[in-house]
Coordinates of C-alpha atoms in Angstrom, one line a residue:
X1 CA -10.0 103.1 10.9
X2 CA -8.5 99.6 12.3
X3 CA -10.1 98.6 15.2
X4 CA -8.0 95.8 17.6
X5 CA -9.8 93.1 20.3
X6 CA -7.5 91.8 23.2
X7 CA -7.8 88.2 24.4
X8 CA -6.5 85.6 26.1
X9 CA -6.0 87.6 29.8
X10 CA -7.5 86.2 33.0
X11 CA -6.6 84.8 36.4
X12 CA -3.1 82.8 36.9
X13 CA -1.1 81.8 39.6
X14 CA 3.0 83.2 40.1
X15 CA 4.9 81.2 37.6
X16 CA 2.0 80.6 34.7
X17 CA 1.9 81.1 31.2
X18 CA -0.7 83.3 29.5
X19 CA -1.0 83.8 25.4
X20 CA -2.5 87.2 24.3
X21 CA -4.0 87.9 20.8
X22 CA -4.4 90.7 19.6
X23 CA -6.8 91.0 15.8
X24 CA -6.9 93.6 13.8
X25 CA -10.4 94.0 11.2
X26 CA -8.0 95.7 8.4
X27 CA -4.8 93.8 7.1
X28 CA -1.8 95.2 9.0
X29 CA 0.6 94.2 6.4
X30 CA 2.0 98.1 6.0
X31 CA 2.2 99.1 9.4
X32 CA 5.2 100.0 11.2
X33 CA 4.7 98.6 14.6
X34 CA 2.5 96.3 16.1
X35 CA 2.8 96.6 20.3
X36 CA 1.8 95.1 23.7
X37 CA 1.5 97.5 26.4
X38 CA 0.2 97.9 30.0
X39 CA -0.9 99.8 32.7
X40 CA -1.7 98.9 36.4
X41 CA -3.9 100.7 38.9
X42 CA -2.6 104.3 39.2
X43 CA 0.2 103.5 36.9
X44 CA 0.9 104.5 33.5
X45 CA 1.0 102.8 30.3
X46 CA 4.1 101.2 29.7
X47 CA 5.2 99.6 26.5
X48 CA 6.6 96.5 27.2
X49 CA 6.8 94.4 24.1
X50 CA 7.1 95.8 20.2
X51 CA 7.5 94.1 16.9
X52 CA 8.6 96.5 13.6
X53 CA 8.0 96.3 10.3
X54 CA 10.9 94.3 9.6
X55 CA 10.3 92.1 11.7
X56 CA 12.5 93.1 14.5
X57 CA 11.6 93.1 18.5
X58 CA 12.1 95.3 21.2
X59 CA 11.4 94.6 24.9
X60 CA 10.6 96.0 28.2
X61 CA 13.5 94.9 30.6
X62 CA 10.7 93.8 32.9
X63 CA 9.8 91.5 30.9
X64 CA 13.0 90.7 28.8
X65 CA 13.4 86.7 28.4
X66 CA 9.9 86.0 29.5
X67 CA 7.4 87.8 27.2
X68 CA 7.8 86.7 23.7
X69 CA 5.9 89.1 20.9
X70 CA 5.1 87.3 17.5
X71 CA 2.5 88.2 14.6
X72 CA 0.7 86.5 12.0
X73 CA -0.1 88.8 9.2
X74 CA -2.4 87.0 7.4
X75 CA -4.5 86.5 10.0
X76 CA -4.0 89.8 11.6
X77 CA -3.1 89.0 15.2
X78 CA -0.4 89.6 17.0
X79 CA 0.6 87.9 19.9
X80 CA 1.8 87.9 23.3
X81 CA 3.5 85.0 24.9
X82 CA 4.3 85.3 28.9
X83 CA 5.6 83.0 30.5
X84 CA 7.1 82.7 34.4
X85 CA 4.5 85.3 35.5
X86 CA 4.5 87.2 38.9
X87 CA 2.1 89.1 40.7
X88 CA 4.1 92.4 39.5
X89 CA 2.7 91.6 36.0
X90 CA -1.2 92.2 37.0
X91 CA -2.4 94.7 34.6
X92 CA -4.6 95.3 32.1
X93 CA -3.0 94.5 28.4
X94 CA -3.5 96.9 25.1
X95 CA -2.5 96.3 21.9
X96 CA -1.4 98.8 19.6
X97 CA -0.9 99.6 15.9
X98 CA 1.6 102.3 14.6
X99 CA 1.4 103.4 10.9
X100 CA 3.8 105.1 9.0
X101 CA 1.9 108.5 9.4
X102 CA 2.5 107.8 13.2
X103 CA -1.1 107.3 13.6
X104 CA -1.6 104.8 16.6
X105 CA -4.8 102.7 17.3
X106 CA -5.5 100.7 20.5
X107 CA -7.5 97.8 21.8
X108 CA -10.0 98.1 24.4
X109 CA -7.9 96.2 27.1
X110 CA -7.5 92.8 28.5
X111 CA -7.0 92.3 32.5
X112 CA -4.3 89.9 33.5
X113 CA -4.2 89.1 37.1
X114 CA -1.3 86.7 38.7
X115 CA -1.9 86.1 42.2
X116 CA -2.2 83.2 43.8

């Protein structure tokens, strides 16, 4: 069973950059997604950023043209690039894994809080 560690969230102020990563302890070379969601205080979890297999991206319109989602197989991360944050985007982060079976596996969360 893969597990996945979150890092990179913390404190920034409207308009910063933060870089997530995201490391698998198994290869993730046959997987069929690799995904950045999150979830703020009495929300739910909303996928906002997802790379496939193939290498294609899909994005949350939230964060369309901001949030940039990239992966490095052989080090088994994947990534999360935000840039021109607001306070809207406080949440805690998870990334996810999807396998062909449709099995998913999640990270234990990373908080990222934009407020000035």
């Amino acid at each position: 069973q893969v597990q996945l560690v979150e890092s990179g969230g913390g404190l920034v102020q409207p308009g910063g950059s933060l870089r997530l990563s995201c490391v698998a302890s198994m290869n993730i070379f046959r997987v069929r997604s690799l995904g950045w969601y999150r979830q703020s205080p009495g929300g739910q979890r909303e996928m906002i950023a997802k790379i496939w297999s193939d290498g294609d991206t899909v994005y949350a319109d939230s964060v369309k043209d901001r949030f940039s989602i990239s992966r490095d197989l052989a080090k088994k991360t994947v990534y999360l690039q935000m840039n021109s944050l607001r306070p809207q985007d406080t949440a805690v982060y998870y990334c996810d894994v999807e396998y062909p079976d449709f099995t998913n596996y999640w990270g234990q969360g990373t908080q990222v809080t934009v407020s000035s």
